[in-house]
Coordinates of C-alpha atoms in Angstrom, one line a residue:
M1 CA 113.2 125.7 106.4
R2 CA 109.8 124.6 105.7
V3 CA 108.5 121.2 107.1
L4 CA 106.0 119.2 107.2
V5 CA 105.3 116.4 109.2
I6 CA 102.8 113.8 108.7
G7 CA 100.1 112.0 111.0
S8 CA 97.9 113.2 114.0
G9 CA 99.3 111.6 116.8
A10 CA 101.4 112.0 120.4
R11 CA 104.6 111.1 118.4
E12 CA 103.6 113.8 115.7
H13 CA 102.4 116.6 118.2
A14 CA 106.1 115.8 120.0
L15 CA 107.9 116.2 116.4
V16 CA 105.9 119.0 115.9
L17 CA 106.4 120.9 119.3
A18 CA 110.7 120.1 118.7
L19 CA 110.6 121.4 115.4
S20 CA 108.6 124.6 116.5
H21 CA 111.7 125.5 119.4
D22 CA 114.3 125.5 116.1
P23 CA 114.8 128.8 114.7
A24 CA 115.9 127.4 111.6
V25 CA 112.5 126.5 111.0
T26 CA 110.2 129.3 109.2
A27 CA 106.9 127.4 108.4
L28 CA 105.4 124.4 110.0
A29 CA 102.5 121.9 108.6
C30 CA 101.2 119.0 110.2
A31 CA 98.7 116.8 108.1
P32 CA 96.4 115.5 109.4
G33 CA 97.4 116.6 112.5
N34 CA 95.2 117.1 115.2
A35 CA 93.9 119.6 117.9
G36 CA 96.9 120.2 119.9
T37 CA 99.4 119.9 116.6
A38 CA 97.3 122.8 115.1
A39 CA 98.5 125.1 117.7
L40 CA 101.9 125.3 116.4
A41 CA 101.5 124.1 112.5
E42 CA 99.5 124.5 109.5
S43 CA 96.9 121.6 109.1
Y44 CA 96.2 120.1 105.9
G45 CA 93.6 117.3 105.4
V46 CA 95.0 114.3 104.1
D47 CA 95.2 110.4 103.4
V48 CA 98.3 109.3 104.8
T49 CA 97.8 106.1 102.8
E50 CA 98.2 107.4 99.5
P51 CA 101.7 108.3 98.8
S52 CA 101.1 110.3 95.6
A53 CA 98.4 112.7 98.1
L54 CA 101.6 113.1 100.4
A55 CA 103.6 113.9 97.9
D56 CA 101.2 116.4 95.7
L57 CA 100.8 118.1 99.0
A58 CA 104.7 118.8 99.7
V59 CA 105.0 120.2 96.4
E60 CA 101.9 122.3 96.6
W61 CA 103.2 123.4 100.4
R62 CA 106.4 123.9 98.8
A63 CA 108.1 122.0 102.3
D64 CA 111.7 121.5 102.0
L65 CA 111.8 118.0 104.4
V66 CA 108.9 115.8 104.8
V67 CA 109.5 114.2 108.0
V68 CA 106.9 110.8 108.1
G69 CA 106.3 109.7 111.1
P70 CA 103.3 106.4 111.5
E71 CA 104.5 103.2 109.9
M72 CA 101.6 102.9 107.5
P73 CA 102.4 105.3 105.0
L74 CA 106.1 104.7 105.2
V75 CA 105.6 100.9 104.4
A76 CA 102.6 102.6 101.6
G77 CA 106.1 103.9 100.0
A78 CA 104.9 107.8 101.3
A79 CA 109.1 108.2 101.8
D80 CA 109.8 107.3 97.8
A81 CA 106.9 109.3 96.6
V82 CA 108.0 112.4 98.4
R83 CA 112.0 111.8 97.3
E84 CA 110.5 111.3 93.4
V85 CA 109.5 114.8 93.7
G86 CA 112.6 115.9 94.5
I87 CA 112.1 116.9 98.5
A88 CA 113.9 116.0 101.4
C89 CA 112.1 113.0 103.2
F90 CA 112.8 111.8 106.8
G91 CA 111.7 107.7 106.5
P92 CA 112.4 104.5 104.9
S93 CA 111.7 103.6 101.6
A94 CA 108.7 101.2 101.6
E95 CA 111.4 98.2 100.7
A96 CA 113.5 99.2 103.6
S97 CA 110.3 99.2 105.7
R98 CA 109.5 96.1 105.7
I99 CA 111.9 95.5 108.2
E100 CA 108.6 96.2 110.6
G101 CA 106.2 95.4 107.9
S102 CA 106.8 91.8 107.6
K103 CA 108.3 90.4 110.8
A104 CA 109.3 87.2 108.5
F105 CA 111.5 89.3 106.5
A106 CA 112.8 91.2 109.7
K107 CA 113.1 87.7 110.7
D108 CA 115.8 86.5 107.9
V109 CA 117.5 89.7 108.0
M110 CA 118.8 89.3 111.4
A111 CA 119.8 85.7 110.6
A112 CA 122.0 86.9 107.5
A113 CA 123.3 89.6 109.9
G114 CA 124.2 87.2 113.1
V115 CA 121.9 89.3 114.9
P116 CA 120.5 87.9 118.5
T117 CA 116.9 87.4 118.4
A118 CA 113.7 85.0 119.5
H119 CA 113.5 81.6 117.7
A120 CA 110.7 81.9 115.2
E121 CA 108.4 80.4 112.6
I122 CA 105.7 81.2 110.4
V123 CA 102.4 79.3 110.4
D124 CA 100.3 80.6 107.7
N125 CA 97.3 77.7 107.5
P126 CA 95.3 76.8 110.8
A127 CA 96.1 72.9 109.8
K128 CA 99.6 73.6 110.8
L129 CA 99.1 75.4 114.3
D130 CA 98.5 72.9 116.8
A131 CA 101.6 71.5 115.8
A132 CA 103.8 74.2 115.8
L133 CA 102.2 75.4 119.1
R134 CA 103.6 72.4 120.6
R135 CA 107.1 73.3 119.4
F136 CA 107.0 76.3 122.2
G137 CA 106.0 77.5 125.4
P138 CA 105.3 77.3 128.0
T139 CA 105.0 81.0 127.7
W140 CA 103.9 81.4 124.4
V141 CA 104.1 84.8 122.0
V142 CA 101.9 84.9 119.4
K143 CA 102.0 88.1 116.9
D144 CA 100.6 89.3 113.6
D145 CA 103.4 89.1 111.0
G146 CA 102.1 92.4 109.4
L147 CA 101.2 95.6 111.0
A148 CA 99.0 95.7 114.1
A149 CA 100.3 99.1 115.8
G150 CA 101.4 97.1 118.8
K151 CA 98.5 95.2 119.6
G152 CA 98.8 91.9 117.6
V153 CA 101.1 90.4 120.0
A154 CA 99.6 87.9 122.8
V155 CA 102.0 86.8 125.7
T156 CA 100.4 84.5 127.7
D157 CA 101.3 80.7 129.9
D158 CA 97.9 80.0 128.7
L159 CA 98.1 77.3 125.5
A160 CA 94.4 78.1 125.0
A161 CA 94.7 81.8 124.9
A162 CA 98.0 81.7 122.8
R163 CA 96.1 79.4 120.3
A164 CA 92.8 81.8 119.9
H165 CA 95.2 84.9 119.4
A166 CA 96.8 82.7 116.4
M167 CA 93.2 81.8 114.8
T168 CA 91.5 84.6 115.2
L169 CA 94.5 86.3 112.7
L170 CA 94.9 83.1 110.5
E171 CA 91.1 83.4 110.3
D172 CA 91.4 86.8 109.4
G173 CA 94.2 86.2 106.7
H174 CA 97.3 87.1 108.4
P175 CA 99.9 85.3 108.9
V176 CA 101.2 84.0 112.4
L177 CA 104.5 84.3 113.6
L178 CA 105.4 82.2 117.0
E179 CA 108.7 83.0 118.8
T180 CA 110.2 81.5 122.0
F181 CA 109.9 83.8 125.1
L182 CA 113.0 85.8 125.6
D183 CA 113.4 86.7 129.4
G184 CA 114.8 89.9 131.0
S185 CA 113.7 93.6 131.2
E186 CA 112.5 95.3 127.8
A187 CA 114.2 98.5 126.5
S188 CA 113.7 100.5 123.4
L189 CA 116.6 102.2 121.1
F190 CA 116.0 104.6 118.5
C191 CA 118.8 105.2 116.1
L192 CA 118.8 108.1 113.1
V193 CA 120.3 106.0 110.1
D194 CA 121.4 107.3 106.4
N195 CA 121.9 104.1 104.6
T196 CA 125.4 103.7 106.3
T197 CA 125.9 105.8 109.9
V198 CA 123.9 104.9 112.9
V199 CA 123.0 107.8 115.5
P200 CA 121.6 106.6 118.6
L201 CA 119.1 108.4 120.8
L202 CA 118.8 108.2 124.3
P203 CA 117.2 104.5 125.1
A204 CA 113.5 104.2 126.9
Q205 CA 111.4 102.0 128.3
D206 CA 107.5 101.6 127.4
F207 CA 104.8 99.7 128.9
K208 CA 102.4 97.8 126.4
R209 CA 99.5 96.3 128.8
V210 CA 96.6 98.8 129.4
G211 CA 96.5 98.2 133.4
D212 CA 98.5 98.7 136.4
G213 CA 101.0 95.8 137.2
D214 CA 101.2 94.7 133.0
A215 CA 98.1 93.5 133.2
G216 CA 95.3 93.5 130.4
P217 CA 95.8 93.1 127.0
N218 CA 98.2 95.1 124.8
T219 CA 97.8 98.4 123.7
G220 CA 100.1 100.7 121.2
G221 CA 101.4 102.1 124.5
M222 CA 100.1 103.3 127.5
G223 CA 103.3 105.5 129.1
A224 CA 106.9 105.6 128.9
Y225 CA 110.1 107.2 130.4
A226 CA 113.5 107.7 129.4
P227 CA 116.9 107.5 130.1
L228 CA 117.2 103.7 131.9
P229 CA 118.8 104.4 135.3
W230 CA 119.3 100.6 135.3
A231 CA 120.7 100.2 132.2
P232 CA 124.4 98.7 132.4
A233 CA 126.9 100.9 131.3
G234 CA 127.7 100.5 127.4
L235 CA 124.3 99.3 126.6
V236 CA 123.7 101.9 124.1
D237 CA 127.2 100.8 122.1
E238 CA 126.5 97.1 122.1
V239 CA 123.3 97.3 121.2
V240 CA 124.4 99.9 118.0
A241 CA 127.5 97.5 117.1
K242 CA 126.0 93.8 117.5
I243 CA 122.5 94.6 116.7
V244 CA 121.9 97.9 114.5
Q245 CA 124.5 98.4 112.7
P246 CA 124.8 94.9 111.5
V247 CA 120.9 95.1 110.3
V248 CA 121.3 98.6 108.2
N249 CA 124.4 96.8 106.5
E250 CA 122.6 93.7 105.9
L251 CA 120.0 96.0 104.5
A252 CA 122.1 97.8 102.2
A253 CA 123.8 94.9 100.8
R254 CA 120.4 93.3 100.0
G255 CA 119.5 96.7 98.1
R256 CA 117.0 98.3 100.7
P257 CA 119.4 101.1 102.4
F258 CA 117.7 102.0 105.5
S259 CA 117.2 105.9 105.8
G260 CA 115.3 107.2 108.8
L261 CA 114.6 106.4 112.3
L262 CA 115.5 102.2 112.8
Y263 CA 113.8 101.4 116.2
A264 CA 115.0 98.3 118.2
G265 CA 112.7 96.8 120.7
L266 CA 115.3 94.6 123.2
A267 CA 115.0 92.2 125.6
L268 CA 118.1 92.4 127.8
T269 CA 118.3 88.9 128.7
S270 CA 120.4 86.6 130.7
S271 CA 122.8 86.2 127.4
G272 CA 122.8 89.9 126.5
P273 CA 120.2 92.5 124.4
Q274 CA 118.1 90.4 122.1
V275 CA 115.8 91.5 119.3
I276 CA 112.0 91.6 120.0
E277 CA 111.2 93.1 116.6
F278 CA 112.7 96.2 115.0
N279 CA 110.5 99.4 114.2
C280 CA 110.6 101.8 110.9
R281 CA 110.0 104.9 112.8
F282 CA 109.9 106.9 115.9
G283 CA 108.0 104.9 118.9
D284 CA 105.0 106.0 120.3
P285 CA 104.6 106.8 123.5
E286 CA 108.7 106.9 124.0
T287 CA 109.1 109.9 121.3
Q288 CA 107.4 111.9 123.6
A289 CA 109.6 111.2 126.2
V290 CA 112.8 111.3 124.6
L291 CA 112.4 114.6 122.3
A292 CA 111.5 116.0 126.0
L293 CA 114.8 115.7 126.9
L294 CA 117.4 116.7 123.4
R295 CA 118.8 119.9 123.7
T296 CA 120.4 119.3 119.7
P297 CA 118.0 121.2 117.2
L298 CA 115.9 118.4 116.0
T299 CA 115.4 119.9 112.7
G300 CA 119.2 119.8 111.5
L301 CA 119.6 115.9 112.9
L302 CA 116.2 115.2 110.8
L303 CA 117.8 117.1 107.5
A304 CA 121.2 115.1 108.0
T305 CA 119.4 112.0 108.2
A306 CA 117.1 112.8 105.3
T307 CA 120.1 113.7 103.1
G308 CA 122.8 111.2 103.8
T309 CA 125.4 113.7 106.0
L310 CA 124.5 112.3 109.8
A311 CA 128.5 111.5 110.2
A312 CA 129.0 115.3 109.8
H313 CA 127.0 116.2 112.2
P314 CA 127.6 116.9 116.0
A315 CA 126.4 114.1 117.8
P316 CA 123.1 115.0 120.0
E317 CA 123.3 116.6 123.5
W318 CA 120.6 115.8 126.4
S319 CA 119.7 117.9 129.1
D320 CA 120.6 116.3 132.6
G321 CA 117.5 114.6 134.1
A322 CA 115.0 112.3 133.3
A323 CA 110.9 112.2 131.4
V324 CA 108.1 110.1 132.0
T325 CA 104.9 110.0 129.8
V326 CA 101.4 109.0 130.8
V327 CA 98.7 107.7 128.2
I328 CA 95.5 109.0 129.0
A329 CA 93.1 106.4 127.1
A330 CA 89.3 106.9 125.6
E331 CA 86.7 104.5 127.5
G332 CA 86.8 101.1 126.0
Y333 CA 90.1 101.2 124.5
P334 CA 92.1 99.2 123.5
G335 CA 88.7 97.8 122.1
F336 CA 86.3 100.1 120.6
A337 CA 87.2 103.8 122.1
R338 CA 84.5 106.0 123.2
S339 CA 84.4 109.4 121.1
G340 CA 83.0 113.2 121.1
D341 CA 83.6 113.4 124.6
V342 CA 84.9 116.8 125.8
I343 CA 88.3 117.2 127.1
T344 CA 89.6 119.9 129.8
G345 CA 93.0 120.6 130.6
S346 CA 94.6 119.3 128.0
E347 CA 96.2 122.8 127.0
S348 CA 98.9 123.2 129.5
D349 CA 102.7 122.5 128.5
G350 CA 103.3 118.7 128.4
I351 CA 100.6 117.9 127.1
L352 CA 100.5 116.5 123.6
H353 CA 97.6 115.5 121.3
A354 CA 96.7 112.0 119.9
G355 CA 93.3 111.2 119.1
T356 CA 91.7 114.8 119.8
R357 CA 89.8 117.3 117.1
R358 CA 88.5 120.2 118.2
R359 CA 85.1 121.1 117.3
E360 CA 83.2 124.1 115.7
D361 CA 82.3 125.7 119.1
G362 CA 86.0 125.9 120.0
A363 CA 86.1 122.8 122.5
I364 CA 88.1 119.9 122.2
V365 CA 87.0 116.3 121.8
S366 CA 88.3 112.9 122.0
S367 CA 88.5 111.1 118.4
G368 CA 90.8 108.4 118.9
G369 CA 91.2 105.3 121.7
R370 CA 95.3 107.2 123.1
V371 CA 93.6 110.6 123.5
L372 CA 96.7 112.5 124.7
S373 CA 100.4 112.0 125.7
V374 CA 101.3 113.8 129.4
V375 CA 104.8 114.2 129.8
G376 CA 107.3 115.3 132.9
S377 CA 110.6 116.5 133.3
G378 CA 112.1 116.9 136.2
D379 CA 116.2 116.4 137.5
T380 CA 115.7 112.5 138.5
L381 CA 113.2 110.3 137.7
P382 CA 110.7 110.4 140.5
A383 CA 110.7 114.1 139.9
A384 CA 109.8 113.4 136.5
R385 CA 107.4 111.4 137.3
E386 CA 105.5 113.2 140.0
E387 CA 105.2 116.1 137.3
A388 CA 103.7 113.6 134.7
Y389 CA 101.2 112.8 137.4
R390 CA 100.7 116.5 138.3
K391 CA 99.9 117.3 135.1
V392 CA 97.5 114.0 134.7
A393 CA 95.2 115.6 137.1
L394 CA 94.5 118.5 135.6
V395 CA 93.1 116.9 132.6
H396 CA 89.2 115.9 132.6
L397 CA 87.6 113.3 130.2
A398 CA 84.7 111.4 130.9
G399 CA 85.6 107.8 131.0
S400 CA 88.9 107.7 130.4
H401 CA 91.5 105.5 132.4
H402 CA 95.4 105.6 132.3
R403 CA 97.8 103.8 134.1
T404 CA 99.3 104.4 137.1
D405 CA 102.7 102.8 138.0
I406 CA 104.4 104.0 134.5
A407 CA 107.9 104.3 135.7
L408 CA 107.0 103.3 139.6
R409 CA 109.6 99.8 139.8
A410 CA 112.5 102.0 138.2
T411 CA 111.9 105.1 141.0
K412 CA 112.1 102.2 143.5
G413 CA 115.2 100.4 141.8
E414 CA 113.4 97.5 141.4
V415 CA 114.4 96.7 137.2
T416 CA 117.4 95.1 136.3
P417 CA 118.3 94.1 132.9
L418 CA 117.8 90.6 133.9

């Protein structure tokens, strides 16, 4: 089988790595890819926001399956364009991708499906902002209604900071979503969905803020681990039954059936799991940890999802133990990130590339904010964490930074659902 992966981040490197281990895959390409994926797959330059260009590449390369990684091409209609040329595609349609592309749409779907989530209000006019803010708090949750690569959210006890973030979004022409704050630990659950059937993967937890102890601004994600040793028994089954399946059913009833990866970002509150957000694709950096534990060949799972045969496919099997991902970010991230610096030590096993490229002289240099995802696996979560940070120490990138506390509290038994 010839498989084409769309994207250039560590998520795509993790997908390419898993696919490369599958004997069913006879040819593998990644567009545009990065310095890490180039060692495993053919690379093709392409504008991922142009659905027709992606479909043309799939035809030219003679792909049997296209796997779309990032949200932007999915929201733009990449999966629709690929399917229109007769090629199987793992990824939801543009209409179904609105579950991530518009938080207001997602809230409407959840309300119709009876799915527990925070109370929310859309503000699209600065004149209405102050009155709306008074209806929320004292912890304010302010979100960009559209795509923001995980960085469009402010969670703060400071009303002035909440207002400033909202005004920045409004001044840029983006509607603002205000939400009530949800207590409890956060978790991510990825589910394969083929329009009707839902197959959950391992739950994970990611770390959004840039600094240790959850200090500083939100990022696209600074690390993750899987599975969750502190998760209550039956959590995955409960989330599928009460949250994911009802949303899948509601999307189908609206004529927007979902096929691909539906990611539920959850708060495990005192009244049970509630949805923080839905994403229409594999999450980054959770994917890097989750796929490190997958024993079932990935290709078959993705193809069954894309062709509507997931119910007949054997359930995924997992390795025992745990995996931890630590993100190494460039100087300045999540603000203006420095690029072009030489990276050494990045070609070891378990080091997945994101913002990298290879220069003509062969050196690997930084080319984005989140530069590398370093993955450690082990029989226990502490062992996986130790392995991840051992590999982090092998990497040198001038001015880079990473969190030193990924999964630390979980290894100490300090994380609870509530």
